[in-house]
Coordinates of C-alpha atoms in Angstrom, one line a residue:
Chain U
X1 CA 0.0 0.0 0.0
X2 CA 2.8 2.4 0.9
X3 CA 4.4 1.7 -2.5
X4 CA 1.3 2.5 -4.4
X5 CA 0.9 5.8 -2.6
X6 CA 4.4 6.8 -3.7
X7 CA 3.7 6.3 -7.4
X8 CA 2.9 9.5 -9.2
X9 CA -0.7 9.8 -10.2
X10 CA -0.8 10.7 -13.8
X11 CA -4.4 10.4 -14.7
X12 CA -7.8 10.1 -13.1
X13 CA -8.0 6.6 -14.4
X14 CA -4.8 5.6 -12.7
X15 CA -6.1 7.1 -9.5
X16 CA -9.4 5.2 -9.7
X17 CA -7.4 2.0 -10.1
X18 CA -5.2 2.8 -7.2
X19 CA -8.2 3.5 -5.0
X20 CA -9.8 0.2 -6.0
X21 CA -6.6 -1.6 -5.1
X22 CA -6.5 0.1 -1.7
X23 CA -10.1 -0.7 -1.1
X24 CA -9.8 -4.3 -1.8
X25 CA -6.6 -4.4 0.3
X26 CA -8.5 -3.0 3.3
X27 CA -11.3 -5.5 2.7
X28 CA -8.7 -8.2 2.7
X29 CA -7.1 -7.0 5.9
X30 CA -10.5 -6.8 7.5
X31 CA -11.1 -10.4 6.5
X32 CA -7.7 -11.4 8.0
X33 CA -8.6 -9.6 11.3
X34 CA -12.0 -11.2 11.4
X35 CA -10.4 -14.6 10.8
X36 CA -8.0 -13.7 13.5
X37 CA -10.8 -12.9 16.0
X38 CA -12.6 -16.1 15.0
X39 CA -9.4 -18.1 15.5
X40 CA -8.9 -17.0 19.1
X41 CA -12.6 -17.3 19.9
X42 CA -12.6 -20.8 18.5
X43 CA -9.6 -21.6 20.6
X44 CA -11.2 -20.2 23.7
X45 CA -14.6 -21.8 23.0
X46 CA -12.7 -25.1 23.2
X47 CA -11.4 -24.5 26.7
X48 CA -14.3 -22.6 28.3
X49 CA -16.0 -24.5 31.1
X50 CA -19.3 -26.0 30.2
X51 CA -22.4 -24.8 31.9
X52 CA -21.2 -21.3 32.6
X53 CA -24.1 -20.5 34.9
X54 CA -23.5 -23.4 37.4
X55 CA -19.7 -22.9 37.2
X56 CA -19.9 -19.2 38.0
X57 CA -22.4 -19.8 40.8
X58 CA -20.3 -22.4 42.4
X59 CA -17.2 -20.2 42.6
X60 CA -17.7 -19.0 46.2
X61 CA -14.8 -17.6 48.3
X62 CA -14.4 -16.8 51.9
X63 CA -13.1 -13.3 52.5
X64 CA -9.5 -12.4 52.6
X65 CA -7.4 -9.3 52.9
Chain D
X1 CA 10.0 -4.3 47.4
X2 CA 7.8 -7.4 47.1
X3 CA 4.3 -8.6 46.4
X4 CA 1.9 -11.0 48.2
X5 CA -0.9 -12.6 46.3
X6 CA -3.9 -14.5 47.7
X7 CA -5.2 -16.9 45.2
X8 CA -8.9 -17.8 44.7
X9 CA -9.4 -21.5 45.3
X10 CA -12.1 -23.9 44.2
X11 CA -12.5 -27.6 44.7
X12 CA -14.2 -28.9 41.6
X13 CA -17.6 -30.4 42.2
X14 CA -17.5 -29.2 45.9
X15 CA -18.4 -25.6 46.0
X16 CA -18.8 -25.7 49.8
X17 CA -15.5 -27.4 50.5
X18 CA -13.6 -25.9 53.4
X19 CA -11.3 -23.4 51.8
X20 CA -8.8 -23.6 54.6
X21 CA -8.5 -27.3 54.3
X22 CA -8.1 -27.1 50.5
X23 CA -5.6 -24.2 50.8
X24 CA -3.5 -26.3 53.3
X25 CA -3.6 -29.2 51.0
X26 CA -2.2 -27.1 48.2
X27 CA 0.6 -25.6 50.3
X28 CA 1.5 -28.9 52.0
X29 CA 1.5 -30.8 48.8
X30 CA 4.1 -28.4 47.4
X31 CA 6.1 -28.4 50.6
X32 CA 6.3 -32.2 51.0
X33 CA 7.4 -32.7 47.4
X34 CA 9.7 -29.8 47.1
X35 CA 11.0 -28.6 50.4
X36 CA 14.0 -30.7 51.4
X37 CA 14.3 -33.0 54.4
X38 CA 13.4 -30.8 57.4
X39 CA 10.7 -28.3 56.7
X40 CA 11.7 -25.0 58.0
X41 CA 9.0 -23.1 59.9
X42 CA 8.1 -19.5 59.6
X43 CA 9.6 -17.6 62.5
X44 CA 7.1 -15.1 63.9
X45 CA 9.4 -13.5 66.5
X46 CA 9.7 -10.2 64.7
X47 CA 6.1 -10.0 63.7
X48 CA 3.6 -7.9 65.6
X49 CA 0.6 -10.0 66.2
X50 CA -1.6 -7.4 67.7
X51 CA -1.1 -5.2 64.8
X52 CA -1.1 -8.0 62.2
X53 CA -3.9 -10.2 61.0
X54 CA -1.3 -12.9 60.5
X55 CA -1.0 -13.0 64.3
X56 CA -3.8 -15.6 63.9
X57 CA -1.2 -17.9 62.4
X58 CA 1.2 -17.2 65.2
X59 CA -1.5 -18.3 67.7
X60 CA -1.8 -21.6 65.8
X61 CA 2.0 -22.1 65.9
X62 CA 2.4 -21.6 69.6
X63 CA -0.8 -23.4 70.6
X64 CA -0.6 -26.9 71.8
X65 CA -1.4 -29.2 68.9
X66 CA -4.4 -30.6 70.8
X67 CA -5.9 -27.1 70.9
X68 CA -6.0 -26.9 67.1
X69 CA -9.3 -28.2 65.8
X70 CA -7.8 -28.7 62.4
X71 CA -4.6 -30.3 63.7
X72 CA -4.3 -32.8 60.8
X73 CA -3.6 -30.0 58.4
X74 CA -0.1 -29.5 59.7
X75 CA 1.7 -26.2 59.4
X76 CA 0.8 -24.8 56.0
X77 CA 3.5 -22.2 56.0
X78 CA 6.9 -22.7 54.4
X79 CA 9.9 -20.8 53.0
X80 CA 11.1 -21.7 49.6
X81 CA 14.7 -21.7 48.3
X82 CA 13.9 -18.7 46.1
X83 CA 13.4 -16.8 49.4
X84 CA 9.6 -16.6 49.0
X85 CA 7.0 -17.6 51.5
X86 CA 4.1 -20.0 50.6
X87 CA 1.4 -20.3 53.2
X88 CA -2.3 -20.2 54.0
X89 CA -3.7 -16.7 54.8
X90 CA -7.3 -16.5 55.8
X91 CA -9.0 -18.9 53.4
X92 CA -6.6 -18.7 50.5
X93 CA -3.2 -20.0 49.5
X94 CA -0.8 -17.1 49.4
X95 CA 2.6 -16.5 47.8
X96 CA 4.9 -13.7 48.9
X97 CA 7.8 -12.9 46.6
X98 CA 11.3 -12.6 48.0
X99 CA 12.5 -9.0 48.5
X100 CA 13.7 -7.6 45.1
X101 CA 15.0 -4.2 44.0
X102 CA 13.5 -3.6 40.6
X103 CA 10.1 -3.8 38.9
X104 CA 11.2 -6.4 36.4
X105 CA 12.4 -8.7 39.3
X106 CA 8.9 -8.2 40.8
X107 CA 7.5 -9.6 37.5
X108 CA 10.0 -12.4 37.5
X109 CA 9.4 -13.7 41.1
X110 CA 5.6 -12.9 41.0
X111 CA 5.3 -15.0 37.8
X112 CA 7.4 -17.7 39.5
X113 CA 4.8 -17.7 42.2
X114 CA 2.1 -18.5 39.6
X115 CA 4.2 -21.5 38.6
X116 CA 4.7 -22.6 42.2
X117 CA 1.0 -22.4 42.7
X118 CA 0.4 -24.3 39.5
X119 CA 2.7 -27.1 40.7
X120 CA 1.1 -27.1 44.1
X121 CA -2.3 -27.3 42.7
X122 CA -1.4 -30.3 40.5
X123 CA 0.4 -32.1 43.3
X124 CA -2.6 -31.5 45.7
X125 CA -5.0 -32.8 43.0
X126 CA -2.9 -36.0 42.6
X127 CA -3.3 -37.0 46.2
X128 CA -5.3 -40.2 46.8
X129 CA -9.1 -39.5 46.9
X130 CA -8.4 -35.8 46.3
X131 CA -10.9 -33.7 44.3
X132 CA -9.3 -31.5 41.6
X133 CA -8.4 -28.1 43.0
X134 CA -8.2 -25.1 40.8
X135 CA -6.5 -21.7 41.7
X136 CA -7.4 -18.3 40.3
X137 CA -5.2 -15.2 40.4
X138 CA -8.0 -12.8 40.8
X139 CA -9.5 -10.8 43.7
X140 CA -13.2 -11.5 44.0
X141 CA -15.8 -14.2 43.7
X142 CA -18.4 -11.5 42.6
X143 CA -20.5 -12.5 45.5
X144 CA -19.2 -10.1 48.1
X145 CA -15.8 -11.7 49.0
X146 CA -12.5 -10.0 48.0
X147 CA -8.9 -11.2 48.7
X148 CA -5.8 -9.2 48.1
X149 CA -2.8 -8.7 46.0
X150 CA -0.5 -6.5 48.1
X151 CA 2.6 -4.7 47.3
X152 CA 5.3 -3.7 49.8
X153 CA 7.8 -0.9 49.4
X154 CA 10.6 -0.1 51.8
X155 CA 10.6 3.6 52.7
X156 CA 12.6 5.9 54.8
X157 CA 11.1 6.3 58.3
X158 CA 11.8 10.0 58.1
X159 CA 9.2 10.6 55.4
X160 CA 6.1 12.1 57.0
X161 CA 3.2 9.7 56.7
X162 CA 0.9 12.7 55.9
X163 CA 3.0 13.3 52.7
X164 CA 2.5 9.7 51.7
X165 CA -1.3 10.0 52.2
X166 CA -1.5 13.3 50.4
X167 CA 0.3 12.4 47.2
X168 CA -0.3 8.7 47.0
X169 CA -4.1 8.8 47.4
X170 CA -4.7 10.6 44.0
X171 CA -2.1 8.3 42.4
X172 CA -4.0 5.2 43.6
X173 CA -7.4 6.6 42.6
X174 CA -6.0 6.9 39.0
X175 CA -3.4 4.2 38.5
X176 CA -6.0 1.5 37.9
X177 CA -6.3 2.7 34.3
X178 CA -2.9 1.2 33.9
X179 CA -2.9 -1.8 36.3
X180 CA -6.6 -2.7 36.8
X181 CA -7.3 -6.4 36.1
X182 CA -10.9 -5.8 34.8
X183 CA -14.1 -7.2 36.3
X184 CA -17.6 -8.2 35.1
X185 CA -20.0 -7.0 37.7
X186 CA -20.5 -3.7 39.6
X187 CA -20.8 -3.5 43.4
X188 CA -19.3 -5.8 46.0
X189 CA -21.6 -8.6 45.3
X190 CA -21.7 -7.8 41.6
X191 CA -25.5 -7.2 41.6
X192 CA -25.3 -4.5 38.9
X193 CA -24.4 -5.6 35.4
X194 CA -21.5 -4.2 33.5
X195 CA -17.7 -4.1 33.1
X196 CA -15.3 -2.2 35.3
X197 CA -11.6 -1.5 35.2
X198 CA -10.6 -2.8 38.6
X199 CA -11.3 -6.0 40.6
X200 CA -10.8 -4.2 43.9
X201 CA -12.3 -0.7 43.7
X202 CA -15.7 -1.6 45.0
X203 CA -14.2 -3.1 48.2
X204 CA -12.6 0.1 49.4
X205 CA -14.5 2.2 51.8
X206 CA -12.3 4.6 53.6
X207 CA -9.2 6.8 52.7
X208 CA -6.8 5.8 55.4
X209 CA -6.8 3.0 58.0
X210 CA -5.2 -0.1 59.5
X211 CA -7.7 -2.7 58.4
X212 CA -7.2 -5.0 55.4
X213 CA -10.2 -7.3 55.6
X214 CA -13.1 -4.9 56.3
X215 CA -13.5 -1.2 55.8
X216 CA -10.5 -1.4 53.5
X217 CA -8.6 1.9 53.2
X218 CA -7.0 3.3 50.1
X219 CA -3.8 3.9 52.2
X220 CA -3.1 1.1 54.6
X221 CA -1.3 2.1 57.8
X222 CA 0.1 -1.3 58.9
X223 CA 3.4 -0.5 60.4
X224 CA 5.5 -3.6 60.5
X225 CA 8.8 -2.9 58.7
X226 CA 10.5 -6.3 58.9
X227 CA 13.6 -4.1 59.1
X228 CA 15.2 -1.6 61.4
X229 CA 12.2 0.5 62.5
X230 CA 14.3 3.5 63.3
X231 CA 15.4 3.7 59.6
X232 CA 12.6 2.2 57.7
X233 CA 8.9 1.7 57.3
X234 CA 7.3 -0.8 55.0
X235 CA 4.5 0.8 53.0
X236 CA 1.9 -1.9 52.7
X237 CA -0.2 -1.3 49.6
X238 CA -3.5 -3.2 49.6
X239 CA -5.4 -1.5 46.8
X240 CA -3.9 -3.3 43.8
X241 CA -5.4 -6.0 41.6
X242 CA -3.7 -9.3 41.0
X243 CA -2.2 -9.0 37.5
X244 CA -1.4 -11.7 35.0
X245 CA -0.2 -9.4 32.2
X246 CA 3.5 -8.8 32.8
X247 CA 3.4 -5.2 31.6
X248 CA 0.5 -4.4 34.0
X249 CA 2.6 -5.7 37.0
X250 CA 5.7 -4.0 35.7
X251 CA 4.1 -0.6 35.4
X252 CA 2.1 -1.1 38.7
X253 CA 5.2 -1.4 40.8
X254 CA 7.5 0.6 38.6
X255 CA 5.4 3.7 38.6
X256 CA 4.4 3.4 42.2
X257 CA 8.1 3.1 43.2
X258 CA 8.8 6.3 41.2
X259 CA 6.0 8.2 42.9
X260 CA 7.3 7.0 46.3
X261 CA 10.8 8.1 45.5
X262 CA 9.4 11.6 44.7
X263 CA 7.5 11.7 48.0
X264 CA 10.6 10.7 49.9
X265 CA 12.6 13.4 48.2
X266 CA 9.9 16.0 48.8
X267 CA 9.8 16.5 45.0
X268 CA 6.0 16.9 44.6
X269 CA 5.1 20.5 45.4
X270 CA 1.8 20.7 43.5
X271 CA -1.5 19.6 45.0
X272 CA -3.0 16.7 43.0
X273 CA -5.6 15.8 45.6
X274 CA -8.9 14.6 44.3
X275 CA -12.2 15.5 45.9
X276 CA -14.0 12.4 47.3
X277 CA -11.3 9.9 46.9
X278 CA -13.3 6.8 47.6
X279 CA -16.2 7.7 45.3
X280 CA -13.8 8.8 42.7
X281 CA -11.9 5.5 42.9
X282 CA -15.1 3.7 42.1
X283 CA -16.3 6.1 39.4
X284 CA -13.0 5.7 37.5
X285 CA -13.3 2.0 37.8
X286 CA -16.9 2.0 36.6
X287 CA -16.0 3.9 33.4
X288 CA -14.0 1.8 31.0
X289 CA -14.2 4.6 28.3
X290 CA -11.9 6.5 30.7
X291 CA -13.8 9.7 30.2
X292 CA -15.0 10.2 33.8
X293 CA -14.0 13.7 34.9
X294 CA -12.4 14.0 38.4
X295 CA -12.6 17.2 40.4
X296 CA -9.5 18.2 42.1
X297 CA -9.2 20.0 45.5
X298 CA -7.9 23.1 43.7
X299 CA -11.0 23.1 41.4
X300 CA -9.3 21.8 38.3
X301 CA -11.0 18.9 36.4
X302 CA -9.3 16.1 34.6
X303 CA -9.7 12.4 33.7
X304 CA -7.8 9.7 35.5
X305 CA -5.5 9.3 32.5
X306 CA -4.7 13.0 32.6
X307 CA -4.1 12.8 36.3
X308 CA -1.6 9.9 35.6
X309 CA 0.0 12.1 33.0
X310 CA 0.6 14.8 35.7
X311 CA 2.4 12.2 37.8
X312 CA 4.3 11.0 34.7
X313 CA 5.5 14.6 33.9
X314 CA 6.6 15.0 37.5
X315 CA 8.4 11.7 37.4
X316 CA 10.2 12.6 34.1
X317 CA 11.4 15.8 35.6
X318 CA 12.4 14.0 38.8
X319 CA 14.5 11.4 37.0
X320 CA 16.1 14.0 34.8
X321 CA 16.8 16.3 37.8
X322 CA 18.2 13.7 40.1
X323 CA 19.8 11.2 37.8
X324 CA 20.2 12.9 34.4
X325 CA 22.4 10.8 32.2
X326 CA 23.0 8.3 35.0
X327 CA 19.4 7.1 35.0
X328 CA 19.3 3.3 34.7
X329 CA 17.8 1.7 31.7
X330 CA 14.9 0.1 33.6
X331 CA 13.8 3.4 35.1
X332 CA 13.8 5.0 31.6
X333 CA 12.0 2.0 30.3
X334 CA 9.3 2.4 32.9
X335 CA 8.9 6.1 32.0
X336 CA 8.7 5.3 28.3
X337 CA 6.2 2.5 28.6
X338 CA 4.1 4.6 31.1
X339 CA 4.0 7.5 28.6
X340 CA 3.2 5.2 25.7
X341 CA 0.4 3.5 27.5
X342 CA -1.2 6.7 28.8
X343 CA -1.0 8.3 25.4
X344 CA -2.8 5.4 23.8
X345 CA -5.3 5.0 26.6
X346 CA -6.3 8.6 26.0
X347 CA -6.8 8.0 22.2
X348 CA -8.6 4.7 22.5
X349 CA -8.1 2.3 25.5
X350 CA -8.4 -0.7 23.1
X351 CA -5.0 0.2 21.7
X352 CA -3.5 -1.3 24.9
X353 CA -5.2 -4.7 24.5
X354 CA -1.8 -6.3 23.9
X355 CA -0.3 -5.1 27.2
X356 CA -2.8 -4.4 30.0
X357 CA -5.0 -6.9 31.8
X358 CA -8.3 -5.0 31.9
X359 CA -8.1 -4.0 28.3
X360 CA -7.2 -7.5 27.1
X361 CA -10.1 -8.9 29.1
X362 CA -12.6 -6.2 27.9
X363 CA -11.6 -6.8 24.2
X364 CA -12.2 -10.5 24.6
X365 CA -15.5 -9.9 26.3
X366 CA -16.6 -7.5 23.5
X367 CA -15.7 -10.0 20.9
X368 CA -17.9 -12.5 22.6
X369 CA -20.7 -9.9 23.0
X370 CA -20.5 -9.0 19.3
X371 CA -20.4 -12.6 18.1
X372 CA -23.0 -14.1 20.4
X373 CA -25.1 -11.1 21.1
X374 CA -24.5 -11.4 24.9
X375 CA -25.6 -8.8 27.5
X376 CA -23.5 -8.0 30.6
X377 CA -25.6 -10.2 32.8
X378 CA -24.8 -13.3 30.7
X379 CA -23.1 -16.1 32.7
X380 CA -20.7 -16.7 29.9
X381 CA -19.2 -13.2 30.3
X382 CA -18.8 -13.8 34.0
X383 CA -17.2 -17.2 33.2
X384 CA -14.7 -15.4 30.8
X385 CA -13.8 -13.0 33.6
X386 CA -13.2 -15.8 36.1
X387 CA -11.4 -18.1 33.7
X388 CA -9.1 -15.3 32.5
X389 CA -7.4 -15.8 35.9
X390 CA -7.3 -19.7 35.9
X391 CA -3.6 -20.3 36.3
X392 CA -3.6 -23.6 34.3
X393 CA -2.0 -23.0 30.9
X394 CA -4.5 -25.4 29.3
X395 CA -7.6 -23.6 30.7
X396 CA -6.6 -20.0 31.6
X397 CA -7.7 -17.4 29.1
X398 CA -4.8 -15.0 29.9
X399 CA -2.5 -18.0 29.3
X400 CA -4.2 -18.6 26.0
X401 CA -3.9 -15.0 24.9
X402 CA -0.2 -14.9 25.9
X403 CA 0.5 -18.2 24.2
X404 CA -1.0 -16.9 21.0
X405 CA 1.2 -13.8 21.2
X406 CA -1.6 -11.5 21.8
X407 CA -0.3 -10.2 25.1
X408 CA 3.3 -8.9 25.4
X409 CA 5.7 -10.8 27.6
X410 CA 8.7 -9.2 29.3
X411 CA 10.4 -12.4 30.3
X412 CA 11.2 -15.7 28.7
X413 CA 9.9 -18.9 30.4
X414 CA 13.4 -20.1 31.6
X415 CA 13.9 -16.9 33.6
X416 CA 10.6 -17.5 35.4
X417 CA 11.3 -21.2 35.9
X418 CA 14.7 -20.6 37.5
X419 CA 13.1 -18.0 39.8
X420 CA 10.9 -20.7 41.3
X421 CA 14.1 -22.1 42.9
X422 CA 16.7 -19.3 42.8
X423 CA 16.6 -16.2 45.0
X424 CA 17.3 -12.7 43.8
X425 CA 21.0 -11.9 44.3
X426 CA 20.8 -8.3 45.5
X427 CA 18.8 -8.6 48.8
X428 CA 18.8 -10.6 52.0
X429 CA 16.5 -13.1 50.2
X430 CA 19.7 -14.4 48.8
X431 CA 21.0 -15.4 52.2
X432 CA 17.7 -16.9 53.2
X433 CA 17.2 -18.8 50.0
X434 CA 20.8 -20.2 49.8
X435 CA 20.6 -21.3 53.5
X436 CA 17.3 -23.1 52.8
X437 CA 18.9 -24.8 49.7
X438 CA 22.3 -25.7 51.2
X439 CA 21.6 -26.3 54.9
X440 CA 18.0 -27.6 54.7
X441 CA 18.5 -30.1 57.5
X442 CA 19.6 -27.5 60.0
X443 CA 17.4 -24.6 59.3
X444 CA 14.7 -24.7 62.0
X445 CA 12.8 -21.6 61.0
X446 CA 13.2 -18.5 59.0
X447 CA 11.3 -15.2 58.4
X448 CA 11.9 -12.0 56.5
X449 CA 14.4 -10.8 59.1
X450 CA 16.1 -14.0 60.4
X451 CA 17.3 -17.5 59.7
X452 CA 17.3 -19.8 62.7
X453 CA 19.6 -22.8 62.8
X454 CA 19.3 -26.0 64.9
X455 CA 22.9 -27.0 65.0
X456 CA 24.2 -30.5 66.0
X457 CA 25.8 -30.3 69.4
X458 CA 24.2 -26.9 70.4
X459 CA 21.5 -26.9 72.9
X460 CA 19.9 -23.6 71.9
X461 CA 18.8 -22.5 68.5
X462 CA 21.1 -20.0 66.7
X463 CA 19.3 -17.0 65.2
X464 CA 21.0 -15.1 62.5
X465 CA 19.2 -11.8 62.1
X466 CA 18.9 -10.3 58.6
X467 CA 17.5 -6.9 59.7
X468 CA 18.9 -4.9 56.8
X469 CA 17.0 -5.8 53.6
X470 CA 20.0 -5.0 51.4
X471 CA 22.5 -7.0 53.3
X472 CA 22.9 -10.7 52.9
X473 CA 23.1 -10.3 49.1
X474 CA 25.4 -12.3 46.9
X475 CA 28.0 -9.6 47.0
X476 CA 28.0 -9.8 50.8
X477 CA 27.7 -13.5 51.5
X478 CA 28.0 -15.4 48.2
X479 CA 31.6 -16.4 48.8
X480 CA 31.0 -17.2 52.4
X481 CA 28.1 -19.5 51.6
X482 CA 30.2 -21.2 48.9
X483 CA 33.0 -21.8 51.3
X484 CA 31.0 -23.2 54.2
X485 CA 30.0 -26.8 53.7
X486 CA 27.9 -27.0 56.9
X487 CA 25.7 -24.6 58.8
X488 CA 27.9 -25.1 61.8
X489 CA 30.8 -23.6 59.9
X490 CA 28.6 -20.8 58.6
X491 CA 27.4 -19.8 62.0
X492 CA 30.9 -20.1 63.5
X493 CA 32.3 -17.8 60.9
X494 CA 29.4 -15.3 61.1
X495 CA 29.6 -15.1 64.9
X496 CA 33.5 -14.7 64.8
X497 CA 33.1 -11.6 62.7

């Protein structure tokens, strides 16, 4: 992306093409980020205790400092 | 300085299990598998029971065994070769780091404590007929109970306590934006739904006081220096959250130590006092957008992040003024990270999700809310909050984020692993730890300020005081310990001096 911005923009047609490239690049990156989020949530889904409600309810502590 | 962390404890399948029994099982399991031959006891001689909740332990120790209703638990209170103390405090297993001199060493020995607890939990769970025990490095059960993660800082006795209260209170009201651990639930029993920055804020009720278990004060006045009381006080800080993120812990103690140094040197001349400290503490915690506006005594208004920036600016001037080009790399690193984190917190707190506990936790919670359409009262979000602090690498969500490279680490695993056994080299913890390691059979007891030997052929116990926290370092006694094959030789040479 940085390289593209450095190229001199000779015509409006060129500019349109560049913008298109940038847009698709952003979309691609968004997809990567979404995949990334999905990947960590999948991983965490696998280890989360089952029956969240009971689990949370049964975590009872005596006081401390 | 040092930290002490009480861990949440749960016996799987038995929510009503006696937590003192379970905590003792954890500590004893570790002690019997790790601590050599004779198990050195904690020496309470220098502690002040009437001024110290731990006096309860002392009563147990001196009581006739028949007077103890839970006598089969044994003495769940041991000293480790890294100089740390592992014991049962109230209804929780607790690990106190050895004394160290830098924020990064706090991170190292605090993280080593997590590994000690992990080993202890696994060993306790392996015992015949034992139910699996799980430990959590957090501070509340969200049902009204809170347990602490304390910090201790050695300070000059000559510093007026009023100065400490005046300058440290606004610092503590605001520092949670950096070192909060994040919590799902508002109010002591979590009856209101929502996310807040700190685990502990809702449990603080007064500005200054002695108590640590009820009517908790922002500034704790416990005065028990474990050192020469003429020269030193130990500032006992009870307001912090238990952190898992290394950057959170590093900045928590690093920035606090800088502010304390400024107070000792009378460097702070401006008044940064906040109106209504206790209410402000909670208001800051209850606003994860960090836009809550604090009103200062002098009428100015600013956010908690801006108040932290006031302290940062003072600290930068202080370091430049007092140390200039001689400032050590770690001090400069603390200042740089502090500035970087505050700048980003002001732009968008989420920019710190790779460093700070509360932001990392909130980001994860928001991802679940987005994906699954969850409201803040959903049990799954409470579970994520709780399981973030599960210390098992296969279950803990902090551990998962760190393993996936989503949270910055400051230390490599081997450095943490070696700190489970090795003491720091630049404090008296070195002498204590090496004695425990080398003369295990003859160390009868030890504490922060003494090591007590039971020597063959001597009728009375030999007490070696370690009253100065900076003596007993490797530079002082390393060669001596190397040369002495027996404790008898060591004590003879020490007393001949």
